Each structure stands twice: as C-alpha cells, then as structure tokens.
Amino acid sequence: MEDLDQALSFAHYQSTLTQQRKLILQKFQEATVMAYNGGLFKLSLEFIASIKSAQFDWLLDSNGTPIKITDYDTFIIEAETLYQKAIEEYGTEFSTLRLKRNVKSLVGL
Amino acid sequence: MSQGILLFAHDSEELRYGVMAIWMSERIAMHLNKPVSIVTDQFTLDNLKNLSVDPTKYFDKIIIKEFDVAQSRRLDGEYIPFKNLDRSDAYDLTPYDETLILDTDISISSDRLNLVWDNAEDVLISNDCIDLFGRKHNEFDFLKDHGIKFHWATEFYFRKSELAEEFFKKCKYIRDNYFWYSVLYGMPNYPVRNDHIWSIAIHELDYPFAKIPRNLRYSIASDNIQKLTEEQIVVCGLVDKKFRVTNIKNQDIHLMNKFELVILASIESEVLL
C-alpha cells in the first residue's frame, strides 16, 4: 500500500483523467463490435445508417470477410440495440468521470 | 461443434502457474461460461494438491505434458525457470473443435472474448495492443527495428481446419529450429518466445489472417498490481519516471507482474499459498 499512497500523492490529476478517459473510450470501442452470422462488425452511427438505407446480400465485416446477411430486420435491430447500450454506458461513465475532482476518486479508491 | 478454452500452466519453484490457472478458470466461468481445459504436468498438479485444491473441479479436461527442458528468463531482477514450449502443440492437444488459447495471466472481466466463437474464419490472431499507461514498447510492435510485425500468442482462436493445422505445423517447425530463425529474423535465440514463433509463422504463411476484434491491454512486469477484484483492478506504474495510477473496470487486461498476480489470484480464489 506504500506504493499506492506514493503513487496517489504524486499522480497528476490531468494525466490520470486522460488515462481514465482513454480506458472508457477503449471499452466503448470494444463494446460496439457485433458478431453476426460468423462475422464481426464494428458498429458506428454511419454503419447503422448505411445498413438501413442500402441492403446488399453480402457485407464485409471488420476483417474484410464477406458475410451473408440473411435477415436485415434482425441485423439492424441487433446493431441498434448493441450500439445504444454501449453509448449509454459510455455516456454515463464519461459524465461520472468529469465530476471527479481528485486522483483518488478518479481511480475509484 | 465443441467450444472451449485451453490454458497452459507449468509451475516452477518460484511461480505457481497452476494457481493462476485456477483463478482464470473461475473468471472464465463467471464471464465467458465456456469449458476450460488445462495442459499441465505432474509437478503442477502435485503442487495444487498440496494446496488442497482439486483441479478436476475447475477443469473440463486435464492434459498432462511433461517437460525435459526448462528455459529461464529475467523477471524482477531474477532468472526464473519456465516451461512454455508446448504452446505450439495446441492443435494436437486441444479436446475442442473450436479453441481459444489464453495465457494464465489475463484478468478476464468481460464477455468480449465470446465474440470469437462460430466465426467465419478458421483462425483469429491478436496483434493490436495498448499499454495501460500509454507507454510505447517497440518490442510489442516489431520483432526488431525494421523487423517483421509482432503478434501475440497470449490469446489466439482456431477451429480444427486445414489452415489451423498448417499454422501449428509451421509453429512446431519454427520452435524446433529456433536458433536458425533467430539468425534469419535477427532476434535473440534465447529464451524461445511463443509470441515470436507466432509472429514468424503468421509472417511466413502470408495468409490474410483475421483479427480478434480488440486491443489487448497490458501492464508490464514492473507495474504494481495494487488491487484485484472481480469488478476492479488498480495498477501503479512509472511513466517518464513519474508514478501513475489507473483503475480498470469490466475490461480484460494482460497482467505481466506474475509474482504479484499469483498472490492476488490466490486470495481471490481462496487458495492458501
């Protein structure tokens, strides 16, 4: 615990905040990958808008693998649900982080 | 199609990989809910039994692989023996049709790795990584300056298939001729590193391998793990000679400080060392 106390007293607020922000952004980025029919799709607002407007039989997933979309309705619903859940969680964590005014609270101690 | 996770754990006198595997199996049961098999040796099993741990409660299958040769590497200023040369035999050893190989020093705190199952690709590799404090480590980008790209053996998915069989055949060949490959690729010939075997195999097969869709977060061996619970990990580290502290919640992380991890994992798993 001596190391932790030392780290807490020397850790810079701004750099700790930056690091925590990066971590929750990475978490959001990971949470917005969707598995569908053997493919892995990176979700974004642009991607969701595009699958709603143009529906091809095949789509390339984030690895460049062509994946057959068998049911667009289910695909869109799953994508929207996953994206909404991830962005809500990110938004909540981001707002909470901004209210924390010292290193100790930033790292949840 | 059977699906499961394969761990490799061989104790040394200094480090109890078996204890880390017990902790991993509990975390996997909690977050991924997949069967876990372990490749280990009698020494490790005996060590677990001496700690009053029954390995059969934690593992779907226990696969015994004895070693004649141990390597050594420098950890925390000391040379520590370790046995890691059986990773390339995973294709022959796994009891599953679809296998996710994981190191025993990954703290699983999310279900994100479940995305790999039933993939259209037969192999998924891992090469994107981020240091927990944003530090730059060139050794995790390339095997050497101007060398080939680095890939992790830490997490790796494969389905029994021709491609996976070819990949592991290549890995075994590289392992068995490591000295020659070290000359060819300009890397140290000792100790034999699975990450380097994987990197060379991926490079030489020149196949457009698909990736596990995430950045592997890691903290280096000199970082201090201050807190390890199911919900939260607090790590202290030096960045530009200044202390930094960070907190990770519900995210997986590769923790390289094995000495501290064994102690904290044993506390979490209620194993008395």
Short mmCIF file of C-alpha atoms in Angstrom, two decimals:
data_model
loop_
_atom_site.label_atom_id
_atom_site.label_comp_id
_atom_site.label_asym_id
_atom_site.label_seq_id
_atom_site.Cartn_x
_atom_site.Cartn_y
_atom_site.Cartn_z
CA MET A 1 0.00 0.00 0.00
CA GLU A 2 3.02 2.28 0.42
CA ASP A 3 3.48 2.29 -3.35
CA LEU A 4 -0.17 3.15 -3.83
CA ASP A 5 -0.04 6.07 -1.36
CA GLN A 6 3.09 7.35 -3.05
CA ALA A 7 1.53 6.99 -6.46
CA LEU A 8 -1.63 8.74 -5.34
CA SER A 9 0.28 11.67 -3.90
CA PHE A 10 2.45 12.10 -6.97
CA ALA A 11 -0.01 11.19 -9.71
CA HIS A 12 -1.04 14.18 -11.71
CA TYR A 13 -4.78 14.84 -11.88
CA GLN A 14 -4.88 15.74 -15.56
CA SER A 15 -2.81 12.77 -16.73
CA THR A 16 -4.89 10.38 -14.62
CA LEU A 17 -8.09 11.85 -16.05
CA THR A 18 -6.69 11.50 -19.57
CA GLN A 19 -5.80 7.87 -18.93
CA GLN A 20 -9.22 7.03 -17.45
CA ARG A 21 -10.92 8.72 -20.41
CA LYS A 22 -8.86 6.64 -22.83
CA LEU A 23 -9.83 3.48 -20.95
CA ILE A 24 -13.57 4.13 -21.11
CA LEU A 25 -13.29 5.04 -24.79
CA GLN A 26 -11.49 1.73 -25.47
CA LYS A 27 -14.23 -0.05 -23.54
CA PHE A 28 -16.86 1.63 -25.73
CA GLN A 29 -14.95 0.67 -28.88
CA GLU A 30 -14.80 -2.95 -27.76
CA ALA A 31 -18.46 -2.95 -26.78
CA THR A 32 -19.51 -1.81 -30.26
CA VAL A 33 -18.25 -4.91 -32.05
CA MET A 34 -21.13 -7.20 -33.00
CA ALA A 35 -20.94 -10.85 -34.01
CA TYR A 36 -23.43 -11.82 -36.72
CA ASN A 37 -23.53 -14.98 -38.83
CA GLY A 38 -19.80 -15.65 -38.38
CA GLY A 39 -18.77 -12.03 -38.99
CA LEU A 40 -17.55 -9.31 -36.66
CA PHE A 41 -18.95 -5.86 -37.39
CA LYS A 42 -17.64 -2.60 -35.94
CA LEU A 43 -20.73 -0.52 -35.26
CA SER A 44 -20.99 3.21 -35.74
CA LEU A 45 -23.83 5.60 -36.48
CA GLU A 46 -22.66 5.70 -40.11
CA PHE A 47 -22.68 1.91 -40.36
CA ILE A 48 -26.16 1.64 -38.87
CA ALA A 49 -27.46 4.38 -41.19
CA SER A 50 -25.91 2.64 -44.19
CA ILE A 51 -27.43 -0.77 -43.45
CA LYS A 52 -30.80 0.90 -43.10
CA SER A 53 -30.56 2.63 -46.45
CA ALA A 54 -28.79 0.13 -48.73
CA GLN A 55 -29.28 -3.57 -48.18
CA PHE A 56 -26.89 -5.83 -50.04
CA ASP A 57 -26.97 -9.61 -49.68
CA TRP A 58 -23.33 -9.62 -48.56
CA LEU A 59 -21.40 -7.24 -46.34
CA LEU A 60 -17.71 -7.10 -45.47
CA ASP A 61 -17.06 -7.43 -41.75
CA SER A 62 -14.25 -5.62 -39.92
CA ASN A 63 -11.77 -8.31 -41.03
CA GLY A 64 -12.76 -7.93 -44.67
CA THR A 65 -14.58 -11.28 -44.64
CA PRO A 66 -17.76 -11.33 -46.76
CA ILE A 67 -20.75 -12.24 -44.60
CA LYS A 68 -24.20 -13.10 -45.92
CA ILE A 69 -26.91 -11.08 -44.23
CA THR A 70 -29.84 -13.44 -44.06
CA ASP A 71 -32.29 -11.22 -42.20
CA TYR A 72 -31.77 -7.45 -42.37
CA ASP A 73 -34.53 -6.65 -39.87
CA THR A 74 -32.86 -8.72 -37.14
CA PHE A 75 -29.40 -7.45 -38.13
CA ILE A 76 -30.49 -3.81 -37.82
CA ILE A 77 -32.32 -4.35 -34.53
CA GLU A 78 -29.34 -6.16 -33.01
CA ALA A 79 -26.94 -3.45 -34.20
CA GLU A 80 -29.10 -0.61 -32.87
CA THR A 81 -29.68 -2.31 -29.52
CA LEU A 82 -25.99 -3.04 -29.00
CA TYR A 83 -24.90 0.45 -30.06
CA GLN A 84 -27.49 2.13 -27.84
CA LYS A 85 -26.46 0.09 -24.80
CA ALA A 86 -22.77 0.82 -25.39
CA ILE A 87 -23.20 4.57 -25.96
CA GLU A 88 -25.43 4.91 -22.89
CA GLU A 89 -22.84 3.18 -20.74
CA TYR A 90 -20.07 5.30 -22.20
CA GLY A 91 -22.08 8.49 -21.68
CA THR A 92 -22.82 7.61 -18.05
CA GLU A 93 -19.19 6.72 -17.27
CA PHE A 94 -17.95 9.86 -19.03
CA SER A 95 -20.32 12.12 -17.04
CA THR A 96 -19.34 10.46 -13.76
CA LEU A 97 -15.65 10.85 -14.55
CA ARG A 98 -15.98 14.58 -15.22
CA LEU A 99 -17.37 15.15 -11.73
CA LYS A 100 -14.37 13.59 -10.02
CA ARG A 101 -12.01 16.24 -8.80
CA ASN A 102 -9.05 14.34 -7.39
CA VAL A 103 -6.86 11.40 -8.33
CA LYS A 104 -8.21 9.17 -5.56
CA SER A 105 -11.80 9.46 -6.74
CA LEU A 106 -10.75 9.17 -10.41
CA VAL A 107 -9.30 5.74 -9.76
CA GLY A 108 -12.22 4.71 -7.58
CA LEU A 109 -10.47 4.50 -4.24
CA MET B 1 -19.09 -28.27 -32.66
CA SER B 2 -17.47 -28.26 -29.24
CA GLN B 3 -16.05 -24.97 -27.99
CA GLY B 4 -13.65 -24.38 -25.14
CA ILE B 5 -10.68 -22.57 -23.72
CA LEU B 6 -7.22 -24.08 -23.44
CA LEU B 7 -4.75 -22.95 -20.79
CA PHE B 8 -1.11 -23.94 -20.39
CA ALA B 9 0.27 -23.98 -16.85
CA HIS B 10 3.58 -25.44 -15.70
CA ASP B 11 4.76 -24.46 -12.22
CA SER B 12 8.32 -23.59 -11.36
CA GLU B 13 9.66 -23.39 -7.81
CA GLU B 14 9.25 -19.61 -7.97
CA LEU B 15 5.95 -19.17 -9.79
CA ARG B 16 2.70 -21.06 -9.35
CA TYR B 17 1.13 -21.02 -12.79
CA GLY B 18 -1.33 -23.67 -11.57
CA VAL B 19 -2.81 -21.18 -9.09
CA MET B 20 -3.19 -18.60 -11.86
CA ALA B 21 -4.95 -21.23 -14.00
CA ILE B 22 -7.42 -21.95 -11.15
CA TRP B 23 -8.14 -18.23 -10.87
CA MET B 24 -8.51 -17.94 -14.67
CA SER B 25 -10.94 -20.86 -14.79
CA GLU B 26 -13.13 -19.14 -12.18
CA ARG B 27 -13.06 -15.85 -14.09
CA ILE B 28 -13.88 -17.68 -17.34
CA ALA B 29 -16.80 -19.48 -15.70
CA MET B 30 -18.07 -16.11 -14.47
CA HIS B 31 -17.74 -14.10 -17.68
CA LEU B 32 -17.43 -16.46 -20.65
CA ASN B 33 -19.21 -19.58 -19.41
CA LYS B 34 -17.17 -21.98 -21.54
CA PRO B 35 -15.41 -25.21 -20.56
CA VAL B 36 -11.74 -24.83 -19.70
CA SER B 37 -9.05 -27.47 -20.24
CA ILE B 38 -5.53 -27.27 -18.94
CA VAL B 39 -2.24 -28.57 -20.32
CA THR B 40 -0.01 -29.14 -17.34
CA ASP B 41 2.46 -31.55 -15.69
CA GLN B 42 2.51 -33.78 -12.64
CA PHE B 43 4.64 -31.32 -10.64
CA THR B 44 1.99 -28.60 -11.06
CA LEU B 45 -0.84 -30.99 -10.20
CA ASP B 46 1.02 -32.15 -7.08
CA ASN B 47 1.57 -28.53 -6.06
CA LEU B 48 -2.16 -27.87 -6.39
CA LYS B 49 -2.99 -30.97 -4.38
CA ASN B 50 -0.58 -29.82 -1.66
CA LEU B 51 -2.59 -26.60 -1.51
CA SER B 52 -5.76 -28.69 -1.00
CA VAL B 53 -7.03 -27.79 -4.46
CA ASP B 54 -8.81 -30.42 -6.52
CA PRO B 55 -8.06 -29.47 -10.17
CA THR B 56 -10.86 -31.69 -11.50
CA LYS B 57 -13.37 -29.24 -10.01
CA TYR B 58 -12.03 -26.44 -12.18
CA PHE B 59 -11.13 -28.06 -15.48
CA ASP B 60 -13.10 -29.92 -18.09
CA LYS B 61 -10.03 -31.94 -19.16
CA ILE B 62 -6.55 -32.17 -17.65
CA ILE B 63 -3.94 -32.93 -20.27
CA ILE B 64 -0.54 -33.98 -18.98
CA LYS B 65 2.52 -32.86 -20.90
CA GLU B 66 5.85 -33.44 -19.19
CA PHE B 67 8.94 -31.38 -19.98
CA ASP B 68 12.57 -32.33 -20.05
CA VAL B 69 13.73 -28.79 -20.72
CA ALA B 70 13.01 -25.62 -18.80
CA GLN B 71 14.08 -22.23 -20.05
CA SER B 72 14.86 -19.26 -17.86
CA ARG B 73 14.13 -15.58 -18.21
CA ARG B 74 14.72 -12.50 -16.16
CA LEU B 75 11.77 -11.40 -14.07
CA ASP B 76 12.04 -8.79 -11.35
CA GLY B 77 15.85 -8.97 -11.48
CA GLU B 78 15.99 -12.76 -11.04
CA TYR B 79 16.38 -15.56 -13.56
CA ILE B 80 13.26 -17.68 -13.28
CA PRO B 81 12.83 -21.07 -14.96
CA PHE B 82 9.70 -21.52 -17.05
CA LYS B 83 8.28 -24.14 -19.38
CA ASN B 84 6.42 -22.83 -22.38
CA LEU B 85 7.44 -24.98 -25.32
CA ASP B 86 4.17 -26.89 -25.67
CA ARG B 87 2.04 -23.99 -26.92
CA SER B 88 2.83 -24.97 -30.49
CA ASP B 89 1.29 -28.41 -29.82
CA ALA B 90 -2.12 -26.88 -29.08
CA TYR B 91 -3.70 -28.23 -32.26
CA ASP B 92 -2.91 -31.83 -31.25
CA LEU B 93 -3.67 -31.32 -27.57
CA THR B 94 -6.99 -29.47 -27.64
CA PRO B 95 -10.11 -31.53 -26.95
CA TYR B 96 -12.32 -28.94 -28.72
CA ASP B 97 -13.36 -28.25 -32.33
CA GLU B 98 -13.11 -24.52 -31.62
CA THR B 99 -10.39 -23.45 -29.21
CA LEU B 100 -9.45 -20.17 -27.62
CA ILE B 101 -5.93 -20.30 -26.21
CA LEU B 102 -5.34 -17.88 -23.36
CA ASP B 103 -2.34 -17.10 -21.17
CA THR B 104 -2.96 -17.61 -17.47
CA ASP B 105 -2.09 -14.01 -16.66
CA ILE B 106 -5.09 -12.36 -18.30
CA SER B 107 -7.65 -10.89 -15.98
CA ILE B 108 -10.97 -11.75 -17.62
CA SER B 109 -13.55 -9.20 -16.53
CA SER B 110 -15.87 -9.05 -19.55
CA ASP B 111 -17.62 -11.34 -22.03
CA ARG B 112 -15.96 -9.73 -25.07
CA LEU B 113 -13.91 -12.80 -25.96
CA ASN B 114 -17.13 -14.72 -26.58
CA LEU B 115 -17.33 -12.82 -29.90
CA VAL B 116 -14.80 -15.23 -31.40
CA TRP B 117 -17.00 -18.34 -31.45
CA ASP B 118 -18.63 -19.61 -34.67
CA ASN B 119 -16.52 -17.20 -36.70
CA ALA B 120 -16.46 -17.48 -40.48
CA GLU B 121 -12.65 -17.54 -40.27
CA ASP B 122 -10.74 -20.61 -39.06
CA VAL B 123 -8.07 -18.62 -37.23
CA LEU B 124 -8.19 -15.29 -35.37
CA ILE B 125 -4.94 -13.66 -34.35
CA SER B 126 -4.12 -10.93 -31.87
CA ASN B 127 -1.75 -8.11 -32.70
CA ASP B 128 -3.25 -4.83 -31.54
CA CYS B 129 -2.23 -3.94 -28.03
CA ILE B 130 -2.17 -0.92 -25.74
CA ASP B 131 -0.06 -0.32 -22.68
CA LEU B 132 -2.26 0.54 -19.73
CA PHE B 133 -0.46 3.86 -19.23
CA GLY B 134 0.01 4.60 -22.90
CA ARG B 135 3.76 3.86 -22.82
CA LYS B 136 5.44 2.81 -26.02
CA HIS B 137 7.13 -0.60 -26.19
CA ASN B 138 8.69 -1.24 -29.58
CA GLU B 139 9.20 -4.92 -28.78
CA PHE B 140 5.41 -5.36 -29.00
CA ASP B 141 5.23 -3.71 -32.42
CA PHE B 142 8.06 -5.41 -34.29
CA LEU B 143 10.46 -8.28 -33.56
CA LYS B 144 13.33 -5.81 -34.02
CA ASP B 145 13.85 -2.41 -35.65
CA HIS B 146 12.88 -2.80 -39.31
CA GLY B 147 11.85 -6.37 -38.50
CA ILE B 148 8.60 -8.23 -39.03
CA LYS B 149 5.39 -7.38 -37.18
CA PHE B 150 4.90 -8.68 -33.66
CA HIS B 151 1.87 -10.86 -32.89
CA TRP B 152 0.72 -12.18 -29.53
CA ALA B 153 0.37 -15.84 -28.63
CA THR B 154 -1.39 -14.64 -25.48
CA GLU B 155 -4.85 -15.00 -26.99
CA PHE B 156 -5.47 -16.97 -30.13
CA TYR B 157 -8.55 -18.61 -31.64
CA PHE B 158 -8.67 -21.52 -34.06
CA ARG B 159 -11.11 -24.03 -35.44
CA LYS B 160 -9.89 -27.53 -36.39
CA SER B 161 -9.23 -26.99 -40.08
CA GLU B 162 -6.54 -27.26 -42.73
CA LEU B 163 -5.46 -23.67 -42.15
CA ALA B 164 -5.08 -24.10 -38.39
CA GLU B 165 -3.25 -27.39 -38.85
CA GLU B 166 -0.86 -25.71 -41.29
CA PHE B 167 -0.33 -22.84 -38.85
CA PHE B 168 0.60 -25.12 -35.96
CA LYS B 169 2.77 -27.29 -38.19
CA LYS B 170 4.69 -24.13 -39.02
CA CYS B 171 4.89 -23.14 -35.34
CA LYS B 172 6.36 -26.51 -34.40
CA TYR B 173 8.92 -26.24 -37.19
CA ILE B 174 9.97 -22.76 -36.02
CA ARG B 175 10.16 -23.93 -32.39
CA ASP B 176 12.33 -26.90 -33.34
CA ASN B 177 14.64 -24.73 -35.48
CA TYR B 178 14.53 -21.60 -33.33
CA PHE B 179 18.25 -20.89 -33.49
CA TRP B 180 18.19 -20.71 -37.28
CA TYR B 181 15.09 -18.49 -37.24
CA SER B 182 16.69 -16.20 -34.66
CA VAL B 183 19.58 -15.65 -37.09
CA LEU B 184 17.21 -15.17 -40.01
CA TYR B 185 14.99 -12.63 -38.22
CA GLY B 186 17.69 -11.01 -36.07
CA MET B 187 16.15 -11.74 -32.69
CA PRO B 188 17.64 -13.28 -29.53
CA ASN B 189 17.85 -17.06 -29.73
CA TYR B 190 17.08 -17.46 -26.05
CA PRO B 191 14.62 -17.78 -24.42
CA VAL B 192 12.26 -19.23 -27.02
CA ARG B 193 9.23 -16.94 -27.08
CA ASN B 194 5.84 -18.13 -28.25
CA ASP B 195 4.96 -14.61 -29.37
CA HIS B 196 7.96 -14.71 -31.70
CA ILE B 197 7.09 -18.19 -33.00
CA TRP B 198 3.55 -16.92 -33.72
CA SER B 199 4.86 -13.76 -35.39
CA ILE B 200 7.19 -15.69 -37.71
CA ALA B 201 4.52 -18.27 -38.58
CA ILE B 202 1.99 -15.54 -39.41
CA HIS B 203 4.61 -13.69 -41.47
CA GLU B 204 5.77 -16.75 -43.40
CA LEU B 205 2.33 -18.16 -44.11
CA ASP B 206 1.43 -14.76 -45.58
CA TYR B 207 -2.28 -15.51 -45.19
CA PRO B 208 -4.73 -12.62 -44.59
CA PHE B 209 -5.45 -13.73 -41.03
CA ALA B 210 -8.47 -12.16 -39.36
CA LYS B 211 -8.03 -10.47 -36.00
CA ILE B 212 -9.66 -10.79 -32.61
CA PRO B 213 -11.58 -7.52 -32.58
CA ARG B 214 -9.93 -5.70 -29.73
CA ASN B 215 -6.80 -4.11 -28.43
CA LEU B 216 -5.07 -6.30 -25.88
CA ARG B 217 -4.48 -4.05 -22.88
CA TYR B 218 -1.41 -4.92 -20.86
CA SER B 219 0.53 -3.80 -17.84
CA ILE B 220 4.26 -4.59 -17.78
CA ALA B 221 6.12 -6.76 -15.26
CA SER B 222 7.46 -3.77 -13.30
CA ASP B 223 3.99 -2.30 -12.64
CA ASN B 224 2.44 -2.91 -9.23
CA ILE B 225 -0.98 -4.50 -9.06
CA GLN B 226 -2.48 -2.81 -6.03
CA LYS B 227 -5.97 -4.22 -6.13
CA LEU B 228 -7.53 -7.14 -7.95
CA THR B 229 -11.19 -7.94 -7.57
CA GLU B 230 -13.88 -9.21 -9.92
CA GLU B 231 -15.01 -5.63 -10.52
CA GLN B 232 -11.87 -3.57 -10.34
CA ILE B 233 -8.12 -3.60 -10.89
CA VAL B 234 -5.86 -0.82 -9.67
CA VAL B 235 -2.35 -0.69 -11.12
CA CYS B 236 0.54 1.69 -10.35
CA GLY B 237 3.31 2.25 -12.86
CA LEU B 238 6.12 4.58 -13.78
CA VAL B 239 5.63 6.84 -16.77
CA ASP B 240 8.58 9.08 -17.60
CA LYS B 241 9.91 8.42 -14.08
CA LYS B 242 6.66 9.65 -12.52
CA PHE B 243 4.18 7.48 -10.65
CA ARG B 244 0.83 6.94 -12.29
CA VAL B 245 -2.13 5.03 -11.04
CA THR B 246 -5.08 3.73 -13.01
CA ASN B 247 -8.27 1.84 -12.45
CA ILE B 248 -9.82 -0.66 -14.85
CA LYS B 249 -13.40 -1.81 -14.55
CA ASN B 250 -15.09 -4.58 -16.51
CA GLN B 251 -12.25 -4.76 -19.04
CA ASP B 252 -9.84 -7.61 -19.70
CA ILE B 253 -6.16 -6.95 -19.13
CA HIS B 254 -2.91 -8.87 -19.55
CA LEU B 255 -1.03 -8.52 -16.24
CA MET B 256 2.66 -9.31 -16.64
CA ASN B 257 3.66 -8.88 -12.99
CA LYS B 258 3.25 -12.59 -12.31
CA PHE B 259 4.72 -12.52 -8.80
CA GLU B 260 2.02 -10.15 -7.54
CA LEU B 261 -0.64 -11.78 -9.69
CA VAL B 262 -0.08 -15.22 -8.13
CA ILE B 263 -0.57 -13.76 -4.65
CA LEU B 264 -3.66 -11.73 -5.57
CA ALA B 265 -5.15 -14.57 -7.63
CA SER B 266 -4.70 -16.97 -4.72
CA ILE B 267 -6.53 -14.53 -2.43
CA GLU B 268 -9.40 -14.13 -4.89
CA SER B 269 -9.67 -17.89 -5.43
CA GLU B 270 -9.25 -18.57 -1.71
CA VAL B 271 -6.20 -20.78 -2.22
CA LEU B 272 -3.83 -20.66 0.72
CA LEU B 273 -0.26 -20.43 -0.58
#
